[in-house]
XYZ file of C-alpha atoms in Angstrom:
743
model
C 75.787 91.184 136.911
C 73.227 88.789 135.395
C 71.176 88.852 138.635
C 71.191 92.671 138.647
C 70.066 92.780 135.017
C 67.264 90.290 135.689
C 66.140 92.303 138.708
C 66.165 95.521 136.682
C 64.065 93.951 133.934
C 61.623 92.637 136.521
C 61.249 96.085 138.076
C 60.661 97.672 134.673
C 58.005 95.052 133.905
C 56.295 95.593 137.270
C 56.351 99.363 136.765
C 54.833 99.040 133.303
C 52.105 96.757 134.639
C 51.325 99.142 137.489
C 51.250 102.059 135.080
C 48.825 100.227 132.790
C 46.616 99.365 135.754
C 46.597 103.045 136.669
C 45.619 104.002 133.116
C 42.889 101.359 133.070
C 41.524 102.734 136.340
C 41.488 106.234 134.897
C 39.748 104.992 131.756
C 37.086 103.188 133.786
C 36.506 106.206 136.008
C 36.091 108.457 132.984
C 33.832 105.971 131.229
C 31.419 106.035 134.186
C 30.984 109.787 133.734
C 30.258 109.646 130.003
C 26.853 109.788 128.373
C 26.086 107.456 125.491
C 26.466 110.411 123.117
C 29.897 111.243 124.508
C 30.970 107.625 124.239
C 29.932 107.467 120.610
C 31.709 110.781 120.058
C 34.995 109.080 120.892
C 34.318 106.640 118.050
C 33.723 109.449 115.558
C 36.515 110.800 113.346
C 36.261 113.786 111.012
C 38.667 115.253 108.495
C 39.611 118.888 108.321
C 38.285 120.894 105.412
C 41.621 120.948 103.580
C 44.391 118.490 102.676
C 41.858 115.687 102.363
C 42.892 112.139 101.483
C 39.369 111.100 100.591
C 35.968 112.579 99.643
C 35.315 115.346 102.175
C 32.064 115.198 104.105
C 30.602 118.689 104.208
C 29.684 119.349 107.820
C 29.440 122.977 108.964
C 28.878 121.790 112.544
C 32.278 120.143 113.105
C 33.516 122.751 115.549
C 30.329 122.819 117.589
C 30.311 119.013 117.710
C 33.869 119.008 119.036
C 32.815 121.443 121.766
C 29.944 119.115 122.625
C 32.268 116.124 122.987
C 30.879 114.397 119.911
C 34.218 113.967 118.079
C 37.111 111.832 119.237
C 39.627 112.304 116.463
C 40.523 114.506 113.508
C 42.679 113.823 110.488
C 44.298 116.163 107.984
C 44.834 118.921 110.536
C 48.438 119.942 109.908
C 50.754 122.062 112.022
C 51.030 123.153 115.653
C 48.833 126.214 115.120
C 45.846 124.301 113.793
C 46.119 121.254 116.036
C 46.205 123.598 119.023
C 43.127 125.478 117.752
C 41.124 122.279 117.375
C 42.346 120.939 120.717
C 41.154 124.164 122.363
C 37.679 123.383 121.056
C 37.814 119.929 122.661
C 38.854 121.519 125.952
C 35.507 123.378 125.942
C 33.617 120.084 126.089
C 32.040 118.892 129.344
C 34.632 116.225 130.109
C 37.535 117.885 128.267
C 38.589 114.683 126.505
C 41.428 115.572 124.110
C 41.319 114.902 120.389
C 43.604 112.524 118.544
C 45.177 114.007 115.397
C 45.943 111.541 112.620
C 47.687 112.017 109.295
C 48.825 109.912 106.353
C 52.547 110.154 107.085
C 53.451 107.385 104.669
C 57.065 108.091 103.689
C 58.081 111.210 105.536
C 56.522 114.420 106.807
C 58.372 117.581 105.764
C 61.432 115.577 104.774
C 60.101 113.138 102.181
C 61.758 109.735 101.938
C 61.472 107.326 98.990
C 58.171 105.585 98.377
C 57.732 102.604 100.725
C 58.129 100.152 97.827
C 61.380 101.893 96.917
C 62.572 101.661 100.515
C 61.755 97.959 100.436
C 64.203 97.664 97.516
C 66.979 98.621 99.935
C 66.468 95.423 101.968
C 68.011 97.541 104.736
C 65.832 97.142 107.821
C 67.838 99.559 109.937
C 67.572 102.309 107.315
C 63.850 101.672 106.883
C 63.306 101.950 110.630
C 65.349 105.159 110.671
C 63.201 106.627 107.897
C 60.051 105.990 109.922
C 61.819 107.421 112.993
C 62.548 110.713 111.204
C 58.967 110.867 109.934
C 57.670 110.345 113.477
C 59.938 113.019 114.915
C 58.812 115.585 112.354
C 55.121 114.667 112.477
C 54.935 114.593 116.270
C 56.675 117.984 116.425
C 53.882 119.336 114.211
C 51.072 118.223 116.507
C 50.391 114.801 114.942
C 49.750 111.858 117.299
C 49.023 109.120 114.835
C 50.106 108.039 111.364
C 48.031 105.832 109.050
C 51.034 103.668 108.252
C 52.608 101.248 107.647
C 50.702 99.583 104.838
C 51.738 95.932 105.028
C 49.537 94.449 102.296
C 51.260 91.787 100.224
C 50.674 92.392 96.526
C 51.510 90.235 93.551
C 49.782 92.472 91.018
C 51.583 95.641 89.879
C 48.395 96.911 88.233
C 47.263 97.848 91.745
C 48.322 101.443 92.331
C 48.881 100.984 96.031
C 51.824 98.645 95.563
C 53.876 101.841 95.943
C 52.749 102.043 99.568
C 53.839 98.580 100.663
C 56.835 96.250 100.701
C 56.061 94.152 97.636
C 55.174 90.529 97.012
C 57.075 88.541 99.615
C 55.667 87.633 103.013
C 59.013 87.162 104.770
C 60.522 90.447 103.565
C 57.204 92.220 104.105
C 56.990 90.981 107.686
C 60.494 92.161 108.514
C 59.788 95.585 107.033
C 56.429 95.846 108.830
C 58.170 95.245 112.138
C 60.878 97.809 111.364
C 58.427 100.519 110.357
C 56.282 100.119 113.462
C 59.391 100.333 115.627
C 60.469 103.428 113.735
C 57.160 105.248 114.081
C 56.574 104.402 117.724
C 60.141 104.690 118.989
C 60.903 103.630 122.536
C 57.323 103.977 123.767
C 54.058 105.775 123.154
C 53.964 109.050 125.024
C 57.493 110.065 124.118
C 57.313 113.404 122.320
C 59.067 112.021 119.254
C 56.705 109.047 118.902
C 53.516 108.626 116.880
C 51.063 105.745 116.964
C 51.429 103.389 114.033
C 48.325 102.185 112.199
C 48.784 98.878 110.407
C 46.717 98.634 107.252
C 44.702 97.338 105.521
C 43.274 94.431 107.489
C 43.178 92.252 105.496
C 44.139 90.897 102.058
C 43.553 94.253 100.321
C 46.540 93.626 98.037
C 44.813 90.686 96.357
C 41.945 92.614 94.776
C 40.575 91.020 91.600
C 42.190 92.453 88.479
C 44.475 94.703 90.496
C 41.601 97.185 90.855
C 41.450 99.317 93.972
C 38.586 98.709 96.428
C 37.824 95.415 94.676
C 36.764 91.991 95.950
C 39.123 89.332 97.284
C 38.367 85.633 97.205
C 40.977 83.296 98.657
C 41.433 80.198 100.747
C 41.992 80.423 104.484
C 45.388 78.780 104.017
C 46.457 81.449 101.527
C 45.202 84.138 103.905
C 47.138 82.777 106.881
C 50.312 81.836 105.054
C 50.772 84.794 102.698
C 48.690 87.802 103.705
C 48.365 87.778 107.513
C 51.993 87.332 108.674
C 53.060 90.976 108.084
C 50.123 92.110 110.230
C 51.175 89.740 112.994
C 54.751 91.005 112.751
C 53.517 94.586 113.118
C 51.425 93.594 116.124
C 54.456 91.879 117.655
C 56.345 95.152 117.214
C 53.717 96.819 119.420
C 51.524 98.538 116.847
C 48.994 100.769 118.615
C 46.223 100.658 116.015
C 44.969 98.767 112.971
C 42.907 99.951 110.002
C 40.467 97.653 108.260
C 40.259 97.529 104.476
C 37.860 98.509 101.721
C 37.637 95.065 100.115
C 35.283 92.263 100.875
C 37.007 89.007 101.793
C 35.180 85.922 100.588
C 31.953 87.913 100.402
C 32.174 89.748 103.744
C 33.395 93.396 103.736
C 36.488 93.637 105.936
C 34.944 96.509 107.900
C 32.115 94.223 109.013
C 34.146 91.038 109.144
C 33.848 89.333 112.532
C 36.330 86.637 111.535
C 39.083 89.141 110.811
C 38.554 91.616 113.621
C 36.994 89.683 116.496
C 38.202 86.133 115.929
C 41.733 86.769 114.656
C 42.901 90.262 115.633
C 41.241 90.804 118.992
C 40.769 87.114 119.753
C 43.556 84.802 118.674
C 46.136 87.628 118.553
C 44.827 89.434 121.676
C 45.263 92.905 120.140
C 44.721 95.558 122.828
C 44.765 98.661 120.633
C 41.883 99.973 118.552
C 40.708 99.499 114.982
C 39.794 102.435 112.761
C 37.770 102.084 109.580
C 39.237 103.253 106.311
C 37.763 106.436 104.873
C 33.994 105.953 104.797
C 34.316 102.172 104.644
C 31.543 101.591 107.200
C 29.071 103.444 105.042
C 30.398 101.733 101.929
C 29.031 98.411 103.144
C 25.728 99.691 101.741
C 27.262 99.970 98.262
C 28.782 96.503 98.736
C 25.226 95.203 99.016
C 26.000 93.882 102.478
C 24.070 96.420 104.589
C 20.616 97.808 103.800
C 21.410 101.307 105.052
C 23.826 103.271 107.234
C 22.197 102.034 110.405
C 22.702 98.402 109.441
C 26.259 99.238 108.418
C 26.899 100.701 111.867
C 25.490 97.542 113.437
C 27.740 95.293 111.338
C 30.872 97.374 111.957
C 30.607 97.698 115.749
C 29.643 94.047 116.064
C 32.631 93.014 113.975
C 35.081 95.079 116.025
C 35.578 98.308 114.073
C 36.126 100.792 116.908
C 36.450 104.175 115.197
C 34.374 105.417 112.267
C 36.405 107.492 109.826
C 34.193 109.925 107.960
C 31.004 107.928 107.363
C 28.888 109.246 110.301
C 27.445 105.766 110.729
C 28.105 105.625 114.465
C 27.368 109.301 115.026
C 23.766 109.047 113.868
C 22.845 105.404 114.453
C 24.753 103.743 117.267
C 22.797 105.245 120.181
C 19.538 104.080 118.639
C 20.963 100.577 118.096
C 21.919 100.440 121.787
C 18.498 101.738 122.825
C 16.819 99.058 120.719
C 18.944 96.403 122.394
C 20.527 95.252 119.157
C 23.976 96.460 120.191
C 25.220 95.850 123.710
C 26.588 98.881 125.538
C 29.511 96.597 126.433
C 30.593 96.629 122.777
C 30.526 100.418 122.749
C 32.378 100.617 126.065
C 35.075 98.245 124.815
C 35.698 100.421 121.756
C 35.766 103.610 123.849
C 38.148 102.057 126.372
C 40.595 101.145 123.624
C 40.645 104.701 122.308
C 40.801 106.424 125.701
C 43.631 104.149 126.769
C 45.757 105.404 123.869
C 44.981 109.018 124.721
C 46.173 108.403 128.267
C 49.287 106.580 127.019
C 50.103 109.559 124.798
C 49.903 111.851 127.824
C 47.142 113.967 126.303
C 45.079 114.087 129.486
C 48.098 115.511 131.331
C 48.761 118.101 128.606
C 46.475 118.182 125.555
C 48.890 120.555 123.779
C 52.145 118.723 124.495
C 52.647 117.883 120.805
C 51.810 121.417 119.612
C 54.998 123.264 120.504
C 56.121 125.872 117.971
C 59.731 126.024 119.163
C 60.154 122.268 119.046
C 58.564 122.138 115.600
C 60.954 124.767 114.258
C 63.966 122.904 115.626
C 62.956 119.424 114.460
C 61.703 120.433 111.008
C 64.923 122.345 110.401
C 67.245 119.493 111.391
C 69.738 118.974 108.506
C 70.368 115.389 109.667
C 66.886 114.510 108.418
C 67.830 115.407 104.846
C 71.003 113.365 105.185
C 68.976 110.335 106.291
C 66.591 110.831 103.365
C 69.468 111.022 100.887
C 71.092 107.867 102.240
C 67.766 106.033 102.101
C 67.244 107.202 98.525
C 70.674 105.941 97.498
C 69.961 102.536 99.013
C 66.579 102.340 97.234
C 67.913 102.699 93.682
C 68.115 99.461 91.672
C 70.634 99.030 88.862
C 68.886 96.823 86.310
C 71.436 96.830 83.487
C 74.992 98.055 82.978
C 76.626 96.853 79.770
C 80.221 97.731 78.971
C 80.578 99.487 82.341
C 78.567 102.449 81.086
C 78.154 103.369 84.748
C 79.499 104.901 86.840
C 80.043 108.040 84.791
C 83.377 109.766 84.862
C 83.475 113.155 86.548
C 85.784 114.201 83.729
C 83.034 113.757 81.131
C 83.079 116.901 79.002
C 79.449 117.109 77.905
C 76.361 115.401 79.312
C 72.883 115.647 77.785
C 70.097 115.262 80.343
C 66.860 114.580 78.477
C 63.303 113.692 79.443
C 60.098 114.933 81.060
C 61.294 114.143 84.615
C 64.610 115.996 84.560
C 63.508 119.337 85.998
C 60.586 118.151 88.113
C 60.590 119.198 91.760
C 57.398 118.305 93.594
C 56.937 115.132 91.538
C 60.017 113.605 93.187
C 58.024 113.426 96.417
C 55.799 110.761 94.861
C 52.272 109.860 95.882
C 51.180 110.143 99.535
C 53.625 112.942 100.307
C 52.455 115.378 102.981
C 51.929 118.785 101.409
C 52.822 121.568 103.803
C 51.488 124.974 102.729
C 54.543 126.830 104.011
C 57.058 124.799 101.960
C 58.369 126.042 98.602
C 59.039 122.732 96.890
C 61.131 124.280 94.117
C 63.633 125.130 96.831
C 63.032 122.248 99.234
C 63.198 119.292 96.814
C 66.365 118.563 94.839
C 65.446 117.942 91.211
C 67.418 115.497 89.117
C 68.833 118.423 87.138
C 69.939 120.186 90.311
C 71.470 116.982 91.635
C 73.570 116.578 88.497
C 74.628 120.228 88.613
C 75.671 119.780 92.232
C 77.788 116.797 91.268
C 79.706 117.668 88.099
C 82.779 119.885 88.010
C 83.234 123.204 86.230
C 84.751 121.466 83.217
C 81.575 119.477 82.500
C 78.895 121.030 80.308
C 75.267 120.053 80.927
C 72.717 120.197 78.123
C 68.962 119.808 78.509
C 65.946 118.939 76.392
C 62.536 117.832 77.623
C 61.843 115.680 74.578
C 58.187 114.946 75.341
C 55.528 114.883 78.016
C 54.942 111.871 80.253
C 51.834 110.869 78.329
C 50.244 111.851 75.039
C 51.556 111.261 71.526
C 53.267 114.587 70.765
C 56.790 114.090 69.357
C 57.515 117.706 68.522
C 60.327 117.810 71.057
C 62.160 114.817 69.615
C 64.218 116.832 67.116
C 65.614 119.092 69.835
C 66.349 116.094 72.057
C 68.237 114.315 69.274
C 70.194 117.467 68.427
C 71.177 117.904 72.070
C 72.126 114.233 72.365
C 74.440 114.494 69.349
C 76.442 117.198 71.120
C 77.080 115.094 74.210
C 79.607 112.468 75.230
C 76.912 110.630 77.184
C 73.123 110.934 77.420
C 70.981 110.473 80.527
C 67.291 109.924 79.816
C 64.765 110.336 82.646
C 61.399 108.746 81.869
C 58.604 106.819 83.596
C 55.135 107.382 84.969
C 53.885 110.548 86.651
C 54.179 110.540 90.431
C 50.377 110.414 90.698
C 49.969 107.451 88.350
C 50.721 105.143 91.305
C 48.835 105.366 94.569
C 45.316 105.005 95.905
C 42.712 104.786 93.127
C 45.529 104.627 90.560
C 45.177 101.116 89.186
C 46.422 100.744 85.601
C 45.512 98.130 83.021
C 48.553 99.038 80.898
C 51.925 98.883 82.630
C 54.023 100.076 79.705
C 55.976 103.326 79.937
C 53.274 105.932 79.167
C 53.005 107.987 76.018
C 55.848 108.215 73.501
C 58.676 108.088 76.035
C 60.102 104.793 74.763
C 59.995 106.227 71.246
C 62.133 109.057 72.639
C 64.593 106.452 73.923
C 64.720 104.871 70.443
C 65.321 108.232 68.780
C 68.150 109.144 71.138
C 69.666 105.658 70.967
C 69.842 106.055 67.176
C 72.485 108.760 67.639
C 74.944 106.084 68.737
C 75.744 107.869 71.968
C 76.098 105.971 75.261
C 72.700 106.191 76.975
C 71.707 105.788 80.607
C 67.952 105.468 81.228
C 66.432 106.447 84.573
C 62.943 105.057 85.194
C 60.786 106.930 87.690
C 57.789 104.961 88.944
C 55.818 103.722 91.923
C 55.349 100.182 90.631
C 56.948 97.653 88.290
C 56.552 98.827 84.686
C 56.985 97.160 81.293
C 59.799 98.631 79.146
C 61.083 95.750 77.058
C 62.689 97.735 74.231
C 64.575 99.944 76.653
C 65.642 96.980 78.779
C 66.898 95.092 75.721
C 68.663 97.954 73.955
C 69.787 100.679 76.352
C 73.273 99.927 77.733
C 72.374 101.122 81.251
C 68.997 101.137 83.030
C 68.483 102.458 86.560
C 65.193 102.133 88.438
C 64.896 105.253 90.546
C 61.261 104.986 91.706
C 60.294 108.320 93.305
C 62.946 109.131 95.864
C 61.734 112.153 97.809
C 63.331 115.372 99.000
C 66.903 114.376 98.145
C 66.124 112.561 94.884
C 68.459 114.557 92.663
C 71.481 114.274 94.930
C 70.943 110.550 95.511
C 70.628 109.802 91.800
C 73.736 111.844 91.002
C 75.712 110.000 93.682
C 74.784 106.675 92.101
C 75.408 107.798 88.513
C 78.927 108.964 89.332
C 79.811 106.110 91.659
C 79.930 108.015 94.929
C 77.397 105.431 96.050
C 77.551 101.917 94.631
C 73.933 100.806 94.000
C 72.798 97.931 96.197
C 69.022 97.804 95.735
C 67.204 94.552 94.977
C 63.699 94.313 93.528
C 60.942 93.622 96.101
C 58.523 92.726 93.286
C 58.795 90.658 90.134
C 58.799 92.730 86.917
C 56.650 91.157 84.166
C 57.454 91.075 80.475
C 53.846 91.933 79.654
C 50.667 92.643 81.578
C 49.367 89.247 80.441
C 51.731 87.551 82.913
C 50.142 89.342 85.869
C 49.753 88.287 88.637
C 53.356 87.149 88.613
C 55.473 86.301 91.633
C 58.506 84.164 92.331
C 57.146 81.851 95.062
C 54.405 80.224 93.025
C 53.356 76.585 93.221
C 54.532 74.060 90.719
C 51.983 72.293 88.536
C 51.579 68.786 87.192
C 53.030 70.055 83.934
C 55.665 72.625 84.822
C 57.603 74.393 82.083
C 61.179 73.097 82.120
C 62.626 76.351 80.823
C 61.478 79.810 79.799
C 60.833 78.782 76.181
C 58.849 75.592 76.807
C 55.276 75.785 75.441
C 54.197 72.294 74.422
C 51.494 70.990 76.795
C 53.010 72.687 79.842
C 51.845 75.543 82.059
C 52.983 78.420 79.843
C 52.015 81.088 77.321
C 52.547 80.238 73.665
C 53.414 83.851 72.793
C 55.699 84.840 75.667
C 58.686 83.562 77.566
C 57.837 81.985 80.900
C 60.364 83.955 82.922
C 59.784 87.493 84.188
C 61.712 90.419 82.763
C 63.409 91.011 86.101
C 63.012 88.534 88.977
C 62.302 89.157 92.637
C 65.502 89.980 94.525
C 67.356 91.149 91.407
C 69.736 94.097 91.345
C 73.233 94.788 90.041
C 76.276 96.512 91.504
C 79.368 98.279 90.168
C 81.380 95.429 91.626
C 81.086 91.649 91.480
C 80.423 89.186 94.283
C 81.398 85.548 94.471
C 79.618 82.901 96.587
C 81.619 79.829 97.644
C 82.377 77.190 100.250
C 78.848 76.322 101.388
C 78.788 74.338 104.623
C 75.930 72.846 106.659
C 76.459 71.781 110.256
C 74.164 68.836 109.589
C 72.090 67.384 106.785
C 69.617 65.656 109.089
C 67.793 67.396 111.952
C 64.796 66.998 114.208
C 62.210 69.651 115.031
C 63.989 70.865 118.123
C 67.349 71.157 116.355
C 68.920 73.710 114.043
C 71.270 73.735 111.088
C 74.066 76.266 110.945
C 74.650 77.366 107.362
C 77.823 79.186 106.348
C 79.417 80.283 103.094
C 82.029 82.735 101.900
C 80.978 85.959 100.211
C 83.758 87.744 98.323
C 83.952 91.089 96.587
C 86.000 90.204 93.511
C 85.568 93.596 91.856
C 87.500 96.832 92.066
C 85.258 98.939 94.317
C 83.517 98.527 97.659
C 79.908 97.443 97.531
C 76.951 95.901 99.355
C 75.338 92.593 98.485
C 72.026 91.224 99.709
C 72.694 87.518 100.169
C 69.361 85.700 100.036
C 68.505 82.305 101.520
C 65.643 80.344 99.956
C 64.134 76.993 100.931
C 62.064 74.458 99.043
C 59.970 71.826 100.782
C 60.179 69.110 98.130
C 57.115 67.076 99.138
C 54.276 67.742 101.565
C 50.669 67.116 102.487
C 49.873 70.318 100.601
C 51.693 71.749 97.597
C 54.499 74.103 98.612
C 56.076 76.969 96.615
C 58.955 76.287 94.228
C 61.120 78.336 96.605
C 60.566 80.732 99.507
C 62.721 83.490 100.963
C 63.574 82.514 104.524
C 66.424 84.854 105.422
C 68.762 87.512 104.029
C 71.729 89.635 105.007
C 72.949 92.882 103.519
C 76.731 92.781 103.632
C 79.240 95.530 102.819
C 82.626 94.414 101.501
C 85.629 96.362 100.351
C 87.262 95.438 97.063
C 89.061 92.114 97.494
C 87.446 91.456 100.876
C 85.805 88.150 101.846
C 83.536 87.375 104.757
C 81.946 84.248 106.183
C 78.160 84.648 106.215
C 76.040 82.554 108.536
C 72.363 81.641 108.577
C 70.404 79.383 110.928
C 67.695 76.973 109.804
C 65.217 76.250 112.576
C 61.723 74.877 113.006
C 60.098 78.238 112.288
C 61.752 78.502 108.870
C 60.500 75.008 107.988
C 56.919 75.489 109.177
C 53.808 76.081 107.087
C 50.034 75.904 107.366
C 48.691 72.466 106.518
C 45.199 71.759 105.218
C 43.859 71.934 108.798
C 45.369 75.437 109.207
C 47.875 74.126 111.713
C 51.243 75.906 111.771
C 53.475 72.867 111.675
C 56.369 71.022 110.100
C 56.419 67.701 108.293
C 59.317 65.281 108.021
C 60.862 65.240 104.589
C 63.468 66.536 102.174
C 64.338 70.194 101.699
C 66.520 72.071 99.263
C 68.531 75.030 100.522
C 69.459 77.736 98.035
C 71.605 80.838 98.495
C 71.872 83.455 95.824
C 71.859 86.994 94.547
C 68.183 86.834 93.533
C 65.348 84.336 93.369
C 66.508 83.425 89.842
C 70.267 83.589 90.421
C 71.032 80.804 92.869
C 74.756 80.434 93.525
C 74.865 77.636 96.116
C 72.633 74.623 96.759
C 72.411 71.781 99.227
C 69.851 69.285 100.487
C 68.906 68.352 104.018
C 66.267 66.240 105.732
C 63.868 66.971 108.569
C 63.441 63.778 110.554
C 60.385 62.605 112.419
C 60.658 63.128 116.173
């Protein structure tokens, strides 16, 4: 049987190689027929005139340019009808090279899933992959070939609005999620009708912008770049990602779009990436504003030289690249390499065989109407919710509760639940498609429960006129649910915030309702970590709901009433105040570390604030309790080529079934360079029935002990390590030491 399996794998490998050789031959044959203008056309991407995700370039000649073979790709063309219409224009060109259609399918297409940061809070890689799979199925059925996702930027600064689009602050978790999302988007292989090309962004270090401001500069050491910010990109590449997108920021003074080190040396050189790189919206032209390029022509020169293959919406290549080749400044080989990369993907997608194969009305109707997609979105939303506080078992609510007051500006929102970066389809009535929080609660409670409502206030502004009604409604209820937070469009691209507190007078509304003495549950809707100290300290129950998508209301209701036991864990550290930012769990120690959260005397600390975060990385509560015990290591001394088997017992000692994310952290106690105080190196999400125990196993190997030294070598060093297993980065339950020996 083993011989047969090996033979089968060999045959599959040989077939794939032969197929790729065939595609490469076809690409080369086509390339020989192309004029320089047609080649550059393949590097040119335009947006449609609607549904833009950036500043639209007014160009009345788009359609005629497509007919002339001067456009290789379009974005923001939604639906089978319109993708077919534009593809028909491309089929009128001399060589009939099909268009690629791209779209920002970030967390769902028609069926909207939770924000990516919310999904990261699930720590459920299988569910995250499934979410991307559903998005790919729906998008590809609507004529889309290519999504501009996943965003894999590591971010330690919640002021940055685009934290909502990524997986948070941790490199290990972020890398695992990057891999899962690429697998979800691309499915079994490119060319399958339910697959879309992934686009890994933003290459690189975009999440480290100074001050948390979008599009801003990044200045960091090479060791920090390699150890913290590049690994998720490598994980996505290892998953087979078809394309990469460069980033808006400059890195150490060189704009990423024109950065040879990033794109030529690392991505296409050291990592041998065979796909193509697309610029971010207008980022080639923006090198002029950076002060890096004198004009658009020089920007085009820098971008193509650095390895940026496709120009999104800046027209730099369209109007300058042919002249640069003619002048001899740009080799035609560089242009040909970029064109080859793009044509290869079009062949792999099967577009030369059938340019309209993704624009099938009947398939679109079937896929977009699949009720299983909503089920998957609801389950993902449930997993994404994080229970931050639950005093006196305020939650779950009893279904026999007589009167519930549901108060706040988010309660009856529909479209807002989709969050930022949701695809807006003109044919969808969101008041009927999206389940509001109010509707979700109505769907959940029985006929004997009375629901009361008051808006209370707006999201922002200082108007408290609605407080009196909210208080009056609260007084009539047995329990109050308050839904507050930031607007859905306060987090996202170009949505950096200097103030992370709950906007407006919403926390004053919480205070007013709390004064009634009623039990209060606070739901916080957001796309980033927020500051809400009074609420966190005083409300008996606090639930972080993020923005959860199409099934938000049903998912929240299921958690509130205990039909789903919350299992989410924070993928980012929550600060006490903005002054702590950037704040992250895996920081370095200092020569004068604070011994506890209140230490201030000549140590690394603030004199006016506790040293600890409000909520640590990896934190999240459950309706049950878990016990960690009986830690065992197979050895306490190993060499590089050896492993340690780690086992412990995880027990559900509560009264209901639940899921726990058991987290393994390591600390390299001494090294040739300073190492973090602890680092996540593995995790498992485990479901246990009430009273059930299970032995959990981890393996410590060379890879988990490696790091980049001061020579940028990925290596290990002999020495002492501390192993920690816990429920969060700040709640370590089990500890042990071991030693890595010299070989």
